[in-house]
Coordinates of C-alpha atoms and ligand atoms in Angstrom, one line a residue:
M1 CA 22.3 -3.2 15.7
G2 CA 24.8 -1.8 13.3
T3 CA 24.0 -1.2 9.8
R4 CA 23.9 -3.6 7.4
E5 CA 26.1 -2.7 3.7
S6 CA 24.8 -4.3 0.8
V7 CA 28.0 -5.9 -0.8
Q8 CA 28.6 -8.0 -3.9
K9 CA 31.9 -9.0 -5.4
G10 CA 33.6 -6.5 -3.5
K11 CA 31.2 -3.1 -4.8
R12 CA 28.2 -1.8 -2.9
M13 CA 25.2 -2.1 -4.3
R14 CA 22.1 0.4 -4.4
T15 CA 19.5 -0.3 -2.0
Y16 CA 16.2 0.3 -2.5
L17 CA 13.4 0.2 0.0
V18 CA 10.0 -0.2 -2.1
T19 CA 6.6 0.5 0.2
G20 CA 3.8 -1.7 -1.0
G21 CA 5.4 -3.7 -3.2
A22 CA 3.1 -6.2 -3.1
G23 CA 0.4 -4.7 -4.2
F24 CA -0.5 -3.6 -7.9
I25 CA 1.8 -1.5 -9.5
G26 CA 4.2 -2.0 -7.1
S27 CA 5.4 -5.9 -7.6
N28 CA 5.7 -4.9 -10.7
Y29 CA 7.8 -2.3 -10.5
I30 CA 9.7 -5.1 -8.2
H31 CA 9.7 -6.9 -11.3
Y32 CA 10.6 -4.5 -13.6
M33 CA 13.7 -3.7 -11.5
F34 CA 15.0 -7.0 -11.2
G35 CA 14.7 -7.3 -14.9
K36 CA 16.7 -4.3 -15.9
Y37 CA 19.5 -4.3 -13.2
G38 CA 19.0 -8.0 -12.4
D39 CA 22.0 -8.9 -9.3
T40 CA 23.0 -5.4 -9.0
I41 CA 20.6 -4.0 -6.5
R42 CA 19.2 -4.5 -3.7
I43 CA 15.3 -4.1 -3.3
I44 CA 13.8 -4.5 0.6
N45 CA 9.7 -4.6 0.3
V46 CA 7.6 -3.3 3.3
D47 CA 4.0 -4.1 3.1
A48 CA 1.3 -4.8 5.6
L49 CA -0.4 -7.2 3.0
T50 CA -3.6 -5.7 3.6
Y51 CA -7.0 -7.1 1.2
A52 CA -4.6 -5.6 -1.7
G53 CA -1.2 -7.0 -0.8
N54 CA -0.2 -10.3 -1.9
L55 CA 3.1 -11.9 -2.2
E56 CA 1.6 -14.6 -4.8
N57 CA 2.7 -11.6 -6.8
L58 CA 6.1 -11.5 -5.7
K59 CA 6.9 -16.2 -5.7
A60 CA 9.3 -15.0 -8.9
V61 CA 11.4 -13.2 -6.6
E62 CA 10.9 -13.8 -3.6
N63 CA 14.4 -16.3 -3.2
L64 CA 16.3 -13.8 -4.8
D65 CA 19.0 -13.1 -2.3
N66 CA 19.3 -9.5 -3.2
Y67 CA 15.3 -9.2 -2.2
T68 CA 13.7 -9.3 1.1
F69 CA 10.2 -8.9 2.5
V70 CA 9.2 -7.2 5.2
R71 CA 5.4 -6.9 6.6
A72 CA 5.3 -4.0 7.9
D73 CA 2.3 -1.3 8.4
I74 CA 4.1 2.1 6.8
C75 CA 2.2 3.4 10.3
D76 CA 4.3 2.1 12.6
K77 CA 7.3 5.0 13.0
E78 CA 9.4 1.9 15.4
A79 CA 9.5 -0.6 12.2
I80 CA 10.1 2.0 9.7
A81 CA 12.9 3.4 11.6
R82 CA 14.2 0.4 12.2
I83 CA 14.6 -0.7 8.6
F84 CA 16.0 2.0 8.3
A85 CA 18.2 1.5 10.8
E86 CA 19.9 -1.5 10.0
N87 CA 19.8 -1.0 6.1
D88 CA 21.9 2.0 4.0
I89 CA 18.5 2.8 1.9
D90 CA 20.0 4.6 -1.2
R91 CA 15.9 5.4 -2.9
V92 CA 13.0 4.7 -1.6
V93 CA 9.6 3.9 -3.5
H94 CA 6.5 4.6 -1.9
F95 CA 4.1 2.9 -3.2
A96 CA 2.1 2.2 -0.3
A97 CA -1.2 3.2 -0.1
E98 CA -5.4 2.5 0.4
S99 CA -5.9 2.4 -3.6
H100 CA -9.5 2.5 -4.4
V101 CA -12.0 5.4 -4.8
D102 CA -15.2 3.6 -3.9
R103 CA -14.0 2.2 -0.8
S104 CA -12.6 5.8 0.2
I105 CA -16.1 7.2 -0.5
R106 CA -17.4 4.0 2.5
N107 CA -14.9 4.2 4.3
P108 CA -11.9 7.1 4.6
E109 CA -10.6 7.2 7.8
V110 CA -8.3 4.7 6.5
F111 CA -7.0 6.5 4.0
V112 CA -5.9 9.4 6.0
Q113 CA -4.0 7.2 8.5
T114 CA -2.4 5.0 5.7
N115 CA -1.8 7.8 2.8
V116 CA -1.5 11.0 5.3
L117 CA 0.0 9.5 8.6
G118 CA 2.2 6.6 6.4
T119 CA 3.5 8.8 4.5
A120 CA 4.4 11.2 7.1
V121 CA 6.2 8.7 8.7
M122 CA 8.1 7.3 5.6
L123 CA 9.5 11.2 5.3
N124 CA 10.3 11.4 8.8
C125 CA 12.0 7.9 8.9
A126 CA 13.6 8.6 5.7
K127 CA 14.8 12.6 6.7
D128 CA 16.3 11.1 10.1
A129 CA 18.3 8.6 8.4
W130 CA 19.5 10.7 5.5
E131 CA 20.1 14.1 7.5
L132 CA 23.6 15.1 7.8
P133 CA 24.4 17.3 11.1
D134 CA 24.3 20.5 9.4
G135 CA 21.0 19.9 8.0
S136 CA 21.9 18.8 4.3
F137 CA 21.6 15.5 2.8
K138 CA 23.4 12.4 2.3
A139 CA 25.1 12.5 -1.0
G140 CA 22.9 10.0 -3.4
K141 CA 19.8 9.3 -1.4
K142 CA 16.5 10.2 -3.2
F143 CA 12.7 9.3 -2.4
L144 CA 10.0 8.7 -4.7
H145 CA 6.3 9.7 -4.1
V146 CA 3.9 8.1 -6.4
S147 CA 0.5 9.6 -6.8
T148 CA -2.0 10.3 -8.7
D149 CA -3.5 12.7 -11.4
E150 CA -6.8 12.6 -9.2
V151 CA -5.0 15.4 -7.2
Y152 CA -6.0 17.4 -10.2
G153 CA -9.6 17.0 -9.9
S154 CA -12.3 16.7 -13.1
L155 CA -11.6 17.7 -16.7
P156 CA -14.4 19.5 -18.7
E157 CA -15.3 16.8 -21.7
D158 CA -13.6 19.5 -24.4
E159 CA -10.9 16.9 -25.6
D160 CA -8.1 20.2 -25.4
A161 CA -8.3 20.3 -21.6
F162 CA -5.5 18.5 -19.9
F163 CA -3.8 18.0 -16.3
Y164 CA 0.1 19.6 -16.3
E165 CA 2.0 19.7 -13.2
T166 CA 1.0 23.6 -12.7
T167 CA -2.9 22.8 -12.6
P168 CA -4.3 23.6 -9.3
Y169 CA -5.1 20.9 -6.9
D170 CA -8.7 20.1 -6.6
P171 CA -9.5 16.1 -5.6
H172 CA -13.1 15.4 -4.8
S173 CA -12.9 12.0 -3.4
P174 CA -11.4 11.2 0.0
Y175 CA -8.9 8.9 -1.9
S176 CA -7.6 12.0 -3.7
A177 CA -7.5 13.7 -0.9
S178 CA -5.7 11.7 1.2
K179 CA -3.1 11.3 -2.0
A180 CA -3.2 15.0 -2.5
S181 CA -2.3 15.2 1.3
S182 CA 0.4 13.7 1.3
D183 CA 1.7 15.2 -1.9
M184 CA 1.6 18.9 -0.5
L185 CA 3.8 16.8 2.6
V186 CA 6.2 16.1 0.3
K187 CA 6.6 19.4 -1.3
A188 CA 6.7 20.8 2.8
Y189 CA 9.9 18.9 3.2
M190 CA 11.1 19.7 -0.3
D191 CA 10.8 23.1 0.5
T192 CA 11.2 23.5 4.3
Y193 CA 14.6 20.6 4.2
K194 CA 15.6 20.3 0.3
F195 CA 14.5 16.5 1.2
P196 CA 15.7 15.2 -1.8
A197 CA 12.8 13.9 -3.0
N198 CA 10.3 13.8 -6.5
I199 CA 6.6 13.2 -6.7
T200 CA 4.8 11.4 -9.7
N201 CA 1.2 11.6 -10.6
C202 CA -0.2 8.9 -13.3
S203 CA -3.3 8.2 -14.8
N204 CA -5.1 5.1 -14.5
N205 CA -3.1 2.3 -14.5
Y206 CA -3.9 -1.6 -15.7
G207 CA -2.1 -4.6 -16.2
P208 CA -1.3 -8.2 -14.9
Y209 CA -1.7 -8.5 -10.9
Q210 CA -4.4 -5.5 -10.7
F211 CA -6.8 -6.3 -7.8
P212 CA -10.0 -6.8 -10.1
E213 CA -11.8 -4.2 -7.6
K214 CA -11.1 -2.0 -10.4
F215 CA -12.6 -1.5 -13.5
I216 CA -10.6 -3.2 -16.2
P217 CA -9.9 -7.1 -14.3
L218 CA -13.3 -6.3 -12.6
M219 CA -15.0 -6.5 -16.4
I220 CA -12.4 -9.1 -16.9
N221 CA -13.2 -11.4 -14.2
N222 CA -17.1 -11.4 -14.3
A223 CA -17.5 -11.0 -18.2
L224 CA -15.9 -14.7 -18.2
Q225 CA -18.2 -15.7 -15.3
G226 CA -21.3 -14.3 -17.5
R227 CA -21.6 -12.0 -14.8
K228 CA -23.0 -8.0 -14.9
L229 CA -21.2 -5.7 -16.0
P230 CA -22.1 -3.1 -13.7
V231 CA -21.1 0.7 -15.5
Y232 CA -21.5 3.4 -13.0
G233 CA -23.4 6.2 -14.6
D234 CA -23.8 7.0 -18.1
G235 CA -20.5 5.3 -18.8
K236 CA -19.0 7.9 -20.5
N237 CA -16.4 9.2 -17.6
V238 CA -13.1 9.3 -19.3
R239 CA -9.9 7.7 -17.9
D240 CA -6.4 8.1 -19.1
W241 CA -5.2 4.3 -19.5
L242 CA -1.2 3.5 -18.9
Y243 CA 0.3 -0.5 -19.3
V244 CA 1.6 -0.9 -16.0
E245 CA 5.4 -1.8 -17.3
D246 CA 5.6 1.9 -18.7
H247 CA 4.4 3.2 -15.1
A248 CA 7.0 1.5 -13.5
K249 CA 10.1 2.8 -16.5
A250 CA 8.9 6.2 -15.9
I251 CA 9.3 5.7 -12.2
D252 CA 12.9 4.2 -12.3
M253 CA 13.9 7.4 -15.2
V254 CA 12.3 10.0 -13.0
Q255 CA 14.4 8.5 -9.9
E256 CA 17.6 8.2 -11.8
Q257 CA 17.3 11.4 -14.8
G258 CA 14.7 13.8 -13.3
R259 CA 15.3 16.9 -11.5
L260 CA 15.1 16.9 -7.8
F261 CA 12.9 18.4 -6.2
E262 CA 10.0 18.5 -9.5
V263 CA 7.1 17.3 -9.8
Y264 CA 6.6 14.8 -13.0
N265 CA 3.2 13.9 -14.9
I266 CA 3.4 10.7 -16.5
G267 CA 0.3 9.5 -18.8
G268 CA 0.1 8.1 -22.3
H269 CA -2.6 10.1 -24.6
N270 CA -5.2 7.3 -23.9
E271 CA -7.9 8.7 -22.9
K272 CA -11.3 6.3 -23.4
Q273 CA -15.0 6.8 -22.2
N274 CA -15.6 3.3 -19.8
I275 CA -17.9 2.3 -21.8
E276 CA -15.5 2.2 -25.0
I277 CA -12.9 0.3 -22.7
L278 CA -15.7 -2.6 -22.0
H279 CA -16.6 -2.9 -25.5
I280 CA -12.7 -3.4 -26.3
I281 CA -12.4 -5.9 -23.4
L282 CA -15.6 -7.5 -24.7
E283 CA -14.1 -7.9 -28.4
T284 CA -10.7 -8.7 -27.3
L285 CA -12.4 -11.3 -24.7
Q286 CA -14.1 -12.8 -27.7
E287 CA -11.3 -12.8 -30.2
M288 CA -9.2 -14.3 -27.6
L289 CA -11.0 -17.4 -26.3
P290 CA -10.7 -20.6 -28.5
E291 CA -13.6 -22.2 -30.6
G292 CA -15.5 -24.7 -27.9
D293 CA -14.1 -23.0 -24.7
P294 CA -17.3 -22.1 -22.3
R295 CA -17.0 -19.1 -21.0
K296 CA -17.2 -17.8 -25.1
A297 CA -20.8 -18.0 -24.7
L298 CA -20.8 -16.1 -21.5
V299 CA -18.9 -13.0 -22.8
S300 CA -21.9 -10.7 -24.2
E301 CA -22.3 -7.5 -24.5
E302 CA -25.8 -8.4 -22.7
L303 CA -24.6 -8.5 -19.1
I304 CA -23.7 -4.6 -19.9
T305 CA -25.7 -3.4 -17.1
Y306 CA -25.6 0.4 -15.9
V307 CA -26.0 1.3 -12.6
E308 CA -26.0 4.3 -10.0
D309 CA -23.5 6.5 -10.2
R310 CA -20.5 6.8 -8.4
K311 CA -20.8 9.8 -5.7
G312 CA -18.9 13.2 -6.6
H313 CA -18.0 10.4 -10.2
D314 CA -14.7 12.8 -11.3
R315 CA -16.1 13.0 -15.0
R316 CA -12.9 12.8 -17.4
Y317 CA -9.1 12.7 -16.3
A318 CA -6.0 13.5 -19.0
I319 CA -2.8 14.1 -18.1
A320 CA 0.1 15.8 -20.6
P321 CA 2.9 14.3 -20.6
D322 CA 5.3 16.8 -22.0
K323 CA 7.4 17.8 -19.4
I324 CA 8.7 13.8 -18.5
R325 CA 8.9 13.4 -22.4
S326 CA 10.9 16.6 -23.1
E327 CA 13.2 16.9 -20.5
I328 CA 13.6 12.6 -19.8
G329 CA 13.1 11.1 -22.9
W330 CA 10.2 8.9 -21.4
E331 CA 7.7 7.7 -23.2
P332 CA 4.7 5.0 -23.3
E333 CA 5.5 1.6 -24.7
T334 CA 2.7 0.2 -25.3
M335 CA -0.4 0.6 -27.5
F336 CA -3.8 0.0 -25.2
K337 CA -4.9 -2.7 -28.1
D338 CA -1.6 -4.8 -27.0
G339 CA -1.9 -3.7 -23.7
I340 CA -5.0 -5.3 -23.6
R341 CA -4.2 -8.3 -25.0
K342 CA -1.5 -8.9 -23.2
T343 CA -3.6 -8.3 -19.6
I344 CA -6.1 -10.8 -20.8
A345 CA -3.5 -13.1 -21.6
W346 CA -2.2 -12.7 -18.2
F347 CA -5.2 -13.3 -16.6
F348 CA -6.2 -16.5 -19.1
E349 CA -2.4 -17.9 -17.2
H350 CA -3.3 -17.0 -14.0
E351 CA -6.9 -18.1 -13.2
E352 CA -5.5 -19.5 -9.7
W353 CA -4.1 -16.5 -9.0
M354 CA -8.0 -14.6 -10.1
K355 CA -9.6 -17.3 -7.8
N356 CA -7.4 -16.9 -4.7
V357 CA -7.8 -13.1 -4.9
T358 CA -11.4 -13.7 -5.3
S359 CA -12.3 -15.5 -2.8
G360 CA -13.0 -14.2 1.5
D361 CA -13.1 -11.0 2.1
Y362 CA -13.6 -10.0 -1.6
Q363 CA -17.2 -11.9 -2.3
K364 CA -17.8 -9.5 1.1
Y365 CA -17.2 -6.7 -0.2
Y366 CA -18.9 -7.3 -3.7
D367 CA -21.9 -7.9 -2.4
D368 CA -21.8 -5.3 -0.4
M369 CA -21.2 -3.0 -3.2
Y370 CA -22.8 -4.7 -6.0
G371 CA -25.4 -7.0 -4.7
N372 CA -25.4 -10.4 -5.7
G373 CA -25.0 -9.5 -9.5
Ligands
NAD1 P1 -2.7 -1.9 -4.6 O1 -4.3 -1.3 -3.7 O2 -2.8 -2.7 -5.6 O3 -1.6 -1.6 -3.5 C1 -1.5 -1.3 -2.5 C2 0.0 -2.3 -1.5 O4 -0.1 -1.1 -0.4 C3 -0.8 -3.1 -1.1 O5 0.6 -4.1 -1.3 C4 -1.3 -3.1 0.4 O6 -0.9 -4.5 1.0 C5 0.0 -2.1 0.6 N1 -0.4 -0.9 2.3 C6 -1.5 -0.6 2.0 N2 -1.6 -0.3 3.2 C7 -0.4 -0.1 3.9 C8 0.1 0.3 5.2 N3 -0.9 0.9 5.7 N4 1.3 -0.3 5.2 C9 2.2 -1.1 4.4 N5 1.6 -1.5 3.1 C10 0.4 -0.9 2.7 O7 -2.5 0.0 -5.1 P2 -1.4 0.4 -6.7 O8 -2.5 0.4 -7.8 O9 -0.8 -0.6 -7.0 O10 -1.2 1.6 -6.1 C11 0.1 1.9 -6.3 C12 0.6 3.2 -5.8 O11 0.4 4.6 -7.0 C13 -0.8 4.0 -4.8 O12 0.3 5.0 -3.5 C14 -1.5 4.7 -5.9 O13 -2.4 6.1 -4.9 C15 -0.4 5.2 -6.9 N6 -1.4 5.4 -7.7 C16 -2.2 4.2 -8.9 C17 -3.1 3.8 -9.6 C18 -3.8 2.9 -10.3 O14 -4.2 3.4 -11.4 N7 -3.6 1.9 -9.9 C19 -2.5 5.5 -10.8 C20 -1.7 6.6 -10.3 C21 -0.8 6.4 -9.2
TYD2 P1 -11.4 2.8 -11.4 O1 -10.8 1.4 -11.8 O2 -12.2 2.8 -9.6 O3 -10.3 3.6 -11.5 P2 -10.4 5.5 -10.6 O4 -11.8 5.4 -10.0 O5 -9.4 5.4 -9.6 O6 -10.2 6.1 -11.6 O7 -12.7 2.8 -12.4 C1 -12.2 3.5 -13.4 C2 -13.4 4.3 -13.9 O8 -14.7 3.2 -14.0 C3 -14.1 4.8 -13.3 O9 -15.1 6.0 -14.3 C4 -15.5 4.3 -12.3 C5 -15.8 3.5 -13.5 N1 -16.1 2.4 -12.8 C6 -17.6 1.5 -13.3 O10 -18.2 1.7 -14.4 N2 -18.1 0.4 -12.1 C7 -17.0 -0.7 -11.7 O11 -17.3 -1.3 -11.3 C8 -15.7 0.2 -11.4 C9 -15.1 -0.4 -10.1 C10 -15.6 1.3 -11.9

């Protein structure tokens, strides 16, 4: 099969290969990119559609001529190589991963499989497609590996301590260990082959389409149903929350304006204890639910239930975003108080989405994890 060039109005369109685009951040990124570039780019979304992948997230773009979905596992070398052979890919944005710490504690192997081996397959296929006979790479090709601040381990509670790009890796959970391994593979490709890549390490995201196994959507969903709100340990672990659209924008800016081979930390200095976040969610739900809505009576602080702590629970994450700010000019645009309102409004408008993703397998996961709370 020959290479298919994307040509529109006589002009070649830049082609993106996005992995994991049916997940939370990937689908937000695809919406962001079509919103920004419209029909001047083409996106091929490769996703295995695990429990976390949902094509409903992409309904608004599925019929676009410049969007293609391919169901494939990133560990499947042949399928990935075929995509590169059939399309002249300019940019890879690699989101696909197993992403939930609690699941990694229960079942680490699939994290190694997808996050480590899958990343190796993506790197190798891109390298094979982009490498010239002299070992250099075709002009303009770029690979962006989407990673997490969790690779740096846990910070002390001292508020002056932050994660920098130079902070040594010290992952604790099987999830963060697998992401750290994948980062190391990308670094190895950059160092060994001068493979044109960047790595971004971002703090915790929240926003539309987030699967309700994660803290913020889980709490919103449970509160609206009057179910227990399970807080691990003393509730004082700190996470640094970023609205997902700000992350999508940062990824695009790094890929277009960042220096190749560099690592950029992404975060917005929005550190909060889990229990603080939960209070904000409950207050905002009360404010936003109209009088007479039966859910108003269900949302209550009394639902807060302290449960056994997560094994190896990292105490505090906090990103120093100095490099991305000074080199690229990226700044988060969404304050937490606005982002949480937008997120809750989105969940109000997408009850059907929530019903669909919490039926079936989710219920089993929830009961195994939390009991029938
Ligand atoms: P997610 O779990 O919502 O989505 C992951 C997507 O990858 C799903 O669509 C799933 O179907 C797909 N996928 C999983 N295994 C696959 C495989 N073997 N082959 C192809 N597709 C596969 O995850 P997310 O929260 O959107 O995270 C996306 C990326 O961002 C991950 O790499 C994660 O490590 C990173 N990240 C997440 C956060 C966060 O707060 N969620 C923060 C920083 C970095
Ligand atoms: P999570 O959303 O799983 O993200 P991560 O562990 O990758 O940071 O969890 C965010 C924080 O919320 C983390 O400190 C664990 C805590 N947490 C709870 O207290 N209860 C829960 O039910 C969940 C899912 C998380």
